[in-house]
XYZ file of C-alpha atoms in Angstrom:
417
model
C 75.640 172.120 37.155
C 73.275 174.622 33.604
C 73.473 175.405 33.516
C 76.258 172.965 33.041
C 77.927 173.711 36.265
C 76.759 170.568 37.848
C 79.251 168.634 39.776
C 81.982 167.928 37.256
C 81.676 168.274 33.481
C 83.726 165.120 33.314
C 81.430 162.631 31.696
C 82.343 160.644 28.574
C 79.692 158.715 26.700
C 79.736 154.927 27.059
C 77.751 152.216 25.344
C 74.920 150.519 27.140
C 72.754 147.513 26.448
C 69.145 147.667 25.422
C 69.210 151.196 23.977
C 66.599 150.522 21.332
C 64.248 148.759 23.715
C 64.534 151.594 26.198
C 63.961 154.225 23.530
C 60.729 152.429 22.656
C 59.789 152.334 26.324
C 60.343 156.071 26.699
C 58.417 157.052 23.586
C 55.652 154.736 24.713
C 55.166 156.539 28.016
C 52.428 158.653 26.447
C 50.593 157.814 23.270
C 50.554 161.478 22.182
C 46.854 161.355 21.405
C 45.665 163.106 24.530
C 44.057 159.903 25.816
C 43.087 159.728 29.463
C 45.495 158.457 32.111
C 46.238 154.737 32.401
C 45.287 153.645 35.909
C 46.273 149.998 35.373
C 49.188 148.100 36.838
C 52.761 148.980 36.027
C 55.476 146.332 35.756
C 58.257 148.625 34.483
C 59.334 152.256 34.514
C 61.750 154.167 32.280
C 64.504 156.278 33.825
C 66.586 158.984 32.175
C 69.757 160.659 33.500
C 73.165 161.893 32.302
C 75.365 159.457 34.214
C 77.208 158.114 31.168
C 80.612 157.660 32.828
C 81.769 154.364 34.231
C 81.657 153.240 36.954
C 79.015 155.889 37.676
C 76.493 154.548 35.161
C 76.742 151.011 36.516
C 76.594 152.170 40.136
C 73.401 154.096 39.481
C 71.994 151.199 37.486
C 72.438 148.922 40.489
C 70.813 151.320 42.969
C 67.903 152.045 40.622
C 67.358 148.324 40.002
C 67.349 147.607 43.740
C 64.813 150.374 44.399
C 62.763 149.112 41.476
C 62.615 145.623 42.957
C 61.321 147.096 46.210
C 58.632 148.931 44.267
C 57.788 145.806 42.274
C 58.857 147.166 38.887
C 61.623 146.593 36.385
C 63.737 149.711 35.836
C 64.838 150.453 32.285
C 67.688 152.892 32.723
C 69.045 155.152 30.002
C 71.829 157.751 30.200
C 72.542 160.445 27.642
C 75.455 162.905 27.433
C 74.979 165.871 29.791
C 74.616 168.461 27.031
C 71.847 166.385 25.436
C 69.642 165.933 28.486
C 67.720 169.219 28.728
C 67.128 169.583 24.953
C 65.857 165.997 24.916
C 63.594 166.576 27.900
C 62.142 169.755 26.388
C 61.360 167.865 23.172
C 59.769 165.048 25.140
C 57.764 167.500 27.231
C 56.462 169.076 24.044
C 55.514 165.713 22.544
C 54.363 164.289 25.878
C 56.783 161.374 25.741
C 58.688 161.900 28.982
C 60.251 159.062 30.969
C 58.688 157.949 34.230
C 61.614 159.020 36.426
C 63.868 161.895 35.408
C 67.116 163.235 36.835
C 67.954 166.910 36.299
C 70.901 169.079 37.247
C 69.394 171.241 39.975
C 69.661 174.583 38.095
C 67.636 173.058 35.238
C 64.646 172.091 37.354
C 63.072 175.557 37.158
C 63.037 175.519 33.373
C 61.455 172.070 33.173
C 58.955 172.638 36.000
C 57.830 175.855 34.304
C 56.565 173.792 31.354
C 54.180 171.872 33.619
C 55.986 168.634 32.801
C 56.670 167.603 36.418
C 54.458 166.469 39.284
C 54.811 167.960 42.786
C 56.156 165.356 45.176
C 53.661 166.119 47.944
C 51.184 164.223 45.791
C 53.019 161.043 46.778
C 53.652 161.865 50.461
C 57.418 161.557 50.004
C 59.391 162.266 53.161
C 61.423 165.488 52.837
C 62.359 165.845 56.504
C 65.970 166.380 57.485
C 66.977 168.226 54.320
C 68.700 171.591 54.787
C 66.548 174.447 53.499
C 69.022 175.303 50.741
C 69.141 171.703 49.544
C 65.369 171.367 49.523
C 65.047 174.650 47.616
C 67.144 173.160 44.809
C 64.147 171.046 43.860
C 61.490 173.670 44.541
C 59.538 175.698 42.002
C 56.899 178.271 43.009
C 56.701 176.917 46.528
C 56.273 173.247 45.627
C 58.927 170.532 45.782
C 59.327 168.801 42.419
C 62.707 167.152 42.898
C 64.890 165.642 45.598
C 68.665 165.193 45.568
C 70.132 162.119 47.303
C 73.430 163.977 47.517
C 74.881 167.418 46.843
C 78.273 169.035 46.338
C 80.072 172.361 46.360
C 83.628 173.687 46.005
C 86.558 174.235 48.362
C 90.248 175.141 48.378
C 92.640 172.243 47.764
C 96.285 172.794 48.689
C 99.579 170.926 48.408
C 100.729 170.273 51.983
C 104.393 169.859 51.055
C 104.525 173.108 49.091
C 102.895 175.122 51.858
C 105.192 173.617 54.480
C 108.298 174.273 52.385
C 107.288 177.907 51.832
C 106.271 178.382 55.468
C 102.764 179.325 54.389
C 99.658 178.731 56.482
C 96.433 177.628 54.835
C 94.781 180.906 53.751
C 91.449 181.773 55.329
C 90.924 185.327 54.007
C 91.428 187.066 50.663
C 94.487 188.912 51.938
C 95.992 185.650 53.152
C 95.140 184.005 49.844
C 96.945 186.683 47.822
C 99.990 186.558 50.113
C 100.122 182.755 50.106
C 99.701 182.519 46.333
C 102.543 184.994 45.816
C 104.913 183.068 48.097
C 104.009 179.747 46.522
C 104.631 180.979 42.988
C 107.993 180.055 41.496
C 109.663 178.550 38.432
C 107.225 176.170 36.744
C 104.592 176.703 39.425
C 101.735 179.096 40.133
C 100.246 179.764 43.530
C 96.634 179.055 42.671
C 94.389 177.992 39.800
C 90.686 178.474 39.144
C 88.399 177.743 36.237
C 87.872 181.062 34.434
C 86.690 179.560 31.143
C 83.871 180.959 29.029
C 81.414 178.469 30.533
C 79.054 178.106 33.460
C 81.885 176.314 35.286
C 83.619 179.661 35.648
C 80.516 181.241 37.155
C 80.185 178.271 39.525
C 83.730 178.816 40.819
C 83.309 182.584 41.081
C 80.132 182.459 43.162
C 81.803 181.804 46.562
C 83.825 184.987 46.109
C 80.818 187.014 44.917
C 78.325 185.779 47.500
C 80.682 185.743 50.484
C 81.499 189.396 49.775
C 77.828 190.354 49.795
C 77.562 190.497 46.015
C 74.370 189.393 44.341
C 73.279 187.920 41.032
C 70.480 190.503 40.999
C 72.968 193.365 40.902
C 76.182 192.365 39.168
C 77.299 195.966 38.710
C 77.701 196.548 42.469
C 80.985 197.496 44.188
C 80.963 194.216 46.110
C 80.782 192.206 42.890
C 83.619 194.276 41.435
C 85.752 193.632 44.523
C 85.331 189.882 44.081
C 86.333 190.015 40.429
C 89.226 192.340 41.242
C 90.674 189.619 43.477
C 90.938 187.239 40.520
C 92.342 190.022 38.327
C 94.992 190.834 40.956
C 96.047 187.191 41.167
C 96.615 187.072 37.414
C 98.298 190.477 37.218
C 100.696 189.603 40.035
C 101.702 186.365 38.319
C 100.293 184.235 41.142
C 97.717 182.731 38.785
C 98.272 181.789 35.152
C 96.406 183.756 32.519
C 95.739 180.355 30.961
C 92.928 179.915 33.477
C 90.835 181.692 30.850
C 90.898 178.389 28.949
C 91.021 175.871 31.808
C 88.078 173.706 32.773
C 87.743 172.260 36.262
C 89.366 169.088 34.906
C 92.302 171.138 33.593
C 92.691 172.858 36.957
C 92.810 169.446 38.596
C 95.493 168.301 36.142
C 97.623 171.345 36.928
C 97.349 170.641 40.643
C 98.056 166.919 40.269
C 101.130 167.738 38.146
C 102.314 170.118 40.886
C 102.205 173.097 38.547
C 99.934 174.929 40.960
C 100.051 174.827 44.760
C 96.349 175.491 45.342
C 93.134 175.155 43.390
C 89.410 175.705 43.685
C 87.573 172.483 42.895
C 85.013 169.970 44.053
C 85.076 166.693 45.997
C 84.600 164.612 42.859
C 88.346 165.157 42.259
C 89.333 163.274 45.402
C 89.401 159.742 43.901
C 91.951 160.838 41.285
C 94.012 162.762 43.842
C 94.140 159.681 46.054
C 95.713 157.620 43.286
C 99.027 159.475 43.624
C 100.698 158.387 46.859
C 103.319 161.118 46.454
C 100.743 163.901 46.291
C 100.056 165.139 49.800
C 97.038 167.391 49.715
C 94.586 169.004 52.084
C 91.270 170.775 51.690
C 89.969 173.935 53.363
C 86.999 176.282 52.960
C 87.191 178.852 50.178
C 88.760 181.964 51.748
C 86.356 184.750 52.714
C 86.965 188.508 52.317
C 87.657 189.108 56.023
C 88.075 186.920 59.092
C 84.816 185.960 60.738
C 82.645 186.321 57.641
C 80.288 183.548 56.586
C 81.288 181.537 53.550
C 78.511 181.086 50.970
C 79.148 178.524 48.238
C 76.972 177.313 45.355
C 75.027 174.098 45.752
C 75.701 171.424 43.152
C 74.014 168.114 42.571
C 71.168 166.511 40.703
C 67.506 166.178 41.641
C 65.182 163.319 40.774
C 61.686 164.121 39.508
C 58.468 162.396 38.479
C 57.263 163.713 35.106
C 53.639 163.948 34.053
C 52.786 160.926 31.876
C 49.652 159.127 30.735
C 50.086 156.411 33.369
C 49.232 157.222 36.956
C 50.333 153.717 37.904
C 53.836 154.282 36.530
C 53.987 157.708 38.175
C 53.222 156.088 41.523
C 55.932 153.478 41.002
C 58.423 156.131 39.888
C 57.666 158.094 43.058
C 58.349 154.994 45.149
C 61.730 154.562 43.452
C 62.507 158.259 43.986
C 61.657 157.947 47.678
C 63.904 154.883 47.917
C 66.844 156.750 46.371
C 66.479 159.399 49.049
C 66.385 157.033 52.012
C 69.308 157.484 54.391
C 71.128 154.182 53.653
C 71.018 154.794 49.915
C 72.121 158.401 50.354
C 75.130 157.169 52.276
C 76.012 154.525 49.690
C 75.721 156.941 46.785
C 77.702 159.682 48.530
C 80.541 157.293 49.322
C 80.589 156.023 45.748
C 80.641 159.496 44.182
C 82.473 161.567 46.824
C 79.542 163.866 47.442
C 77.565 164.876 50.552
C 74.322 163.161 51.664
C 71.428 165.601 51.566
C 69.955 164.839 54.971
C 71.911 166.685 57.649
C 72.077 163.768 60.083
C 73.393 161.425 57.391
C 75.921 164.035 56.261
C 77.276 164.306 59.806
C 77.796 160.545 60.067
C 79.365 160.511 56.612
C 81.830 163.299 57.416
C 82.896 161.499 60.587
C 83.740 158.451 58.488
C 85.352 160.448 55.660
C 87.492 163.314 57.058
C 88.431 164.638 53.611
C 84.732 165.395 53.070
C 84.264 167.369 56.306
C 84.842 170.769 54.673
C 82.295 170.008 51.966
C 79.731 168.692 54.451
C 80.064 171.892 56.481
C 79.938 174.172 53.432
C 76.708 172.707 52.034
C 74.884 173.715 55.222
C 74.990 177.346 54.079
C 75.325 176.674 50.348
C 72.951 178.546 48.086
C 71.036 177.201 45.125
C 71.863 179.140 41.976
C 68.269 179.540 40.808
C 66.932 180.543 44.226
C 66.523 184.223 43.343
C 66.398 184.429 39.559
C 64.665 181.141 38.770
C 64.503 180.549 35.029
C 66.444 183.795 34.467
C 69.556 182.361 36.130
C 71.336 181.314 32.885
C 71.434 184.950 31.696
C 73.138 186.103 34.881
C 75.536 183.163 34.732
C 76.427 184.041 31.146
C 76.987 187.653 32.131
C 79.308 186.591 34.941
C 81.583 184.308 32.966
C 81.730 186.848 30.141
C 82.802 189.516 32.642
C 85.429 187.181 34.114
C 86.876 186.558 30.674
C 86.987 190.248 29.806
C 88.484 191.404 33.099
C 91.147 188.698 33.357
C 92.137 189.263 29.734
C 92.660 192.952 30.527
C 90.026 194.107 28.059
C 87.894 195.848 30.695
C 88.115 196.787 34.345
C 85.991 194.678 36.708
C 83.536 197.592 37.029
C 83.154 197.909 33.253
C 82.882 194.156 32.697
C 80.244 193.746 35.375
C 78.182 196.652 34.076
C 77.992 194.766 30.800
C 77.204 191.580 32.726
C 74.261 193.266 34.410
C 72.960 194.322 31.016
C 73.185 190.714 29.779
C 71.457 189.431 32.924
C 68.507 191.798 32.608
C 68.058 191.809 28.844
C 65.001 190.141 27.337
């Protein structure tokens, strides 16, 4: 996600009980006077996230409450709409009124950690063993781990099994195979493939597997390899294999097109699986995102949220928050959360067991091993590059610029002050 390319931008606000009491708890975390830290006992902690959807909000509420009981504290859980989270946190960091336990979309951690608002987790001796390097780096800022993700996600290629069988098309593994398959699968009322090419960070998120797997880089968007990746999407639109309407489609829209059988393939994430499973007449499969040439390594973006312990006036509450964070990242809880949300547990051993139990998640579990965190190279400068990329995608697919021209402009956006 924001960058907003988290997992899905699919959350709708819901009402929750105790909002006023929790607001008072959050604003009471620090008195704002610069007083020394409270080293007394803590019987409650405040928690802030953006899990407003149901049943997601309730599921998280239950896990947080259980971990709170283990830590001997009452958890007061509040969720705000995704777009509101970072602005709220930045205001609270400025006024020193942060919650005790804070969830962040992993690309946002750099921005918040830069303010000095978060505590490094090594202070609490939290176990970080078993995490893949890329997953651990999602919560790292300047060499220190500030956040841990119980689960992660990425994207893959979904395909309609019946349509591919009817057309005699094999699941594409390379770009050439993808273009050929999409062309053969295109017909009256149906396109071969759909992606999210909207003017949002979602578009960048979906483009990254094509950019990175071709050797392109967010540090040099005006390279030939980046242009080749964008040219693939342009060719799909120009050939009629992909609707030009993708310029306005979100990931949710792409899913709807696939579910309605108006596209034979789509790029999307595992969070779509519960909805796909509701239609017994929709026979679908999932495969890795095609790579430029056979034998190349697929590199996808790493999605998911990290949990952090903000700096507050109460060392006692910080300690309790760290205990709850550690509990969330224990293997049994990782497994429970991943199964609830159709994501991948962050510890490699747990992910392997999970994939064995959930075959539809195998592709995602394998892809996250080599997935790359979006802020790994650019840090807090990532949003500029992401903006440059989705702007270039819009311009090139609309036919306003060639991929080379659009990406030269993107590089300018990415490097401008």
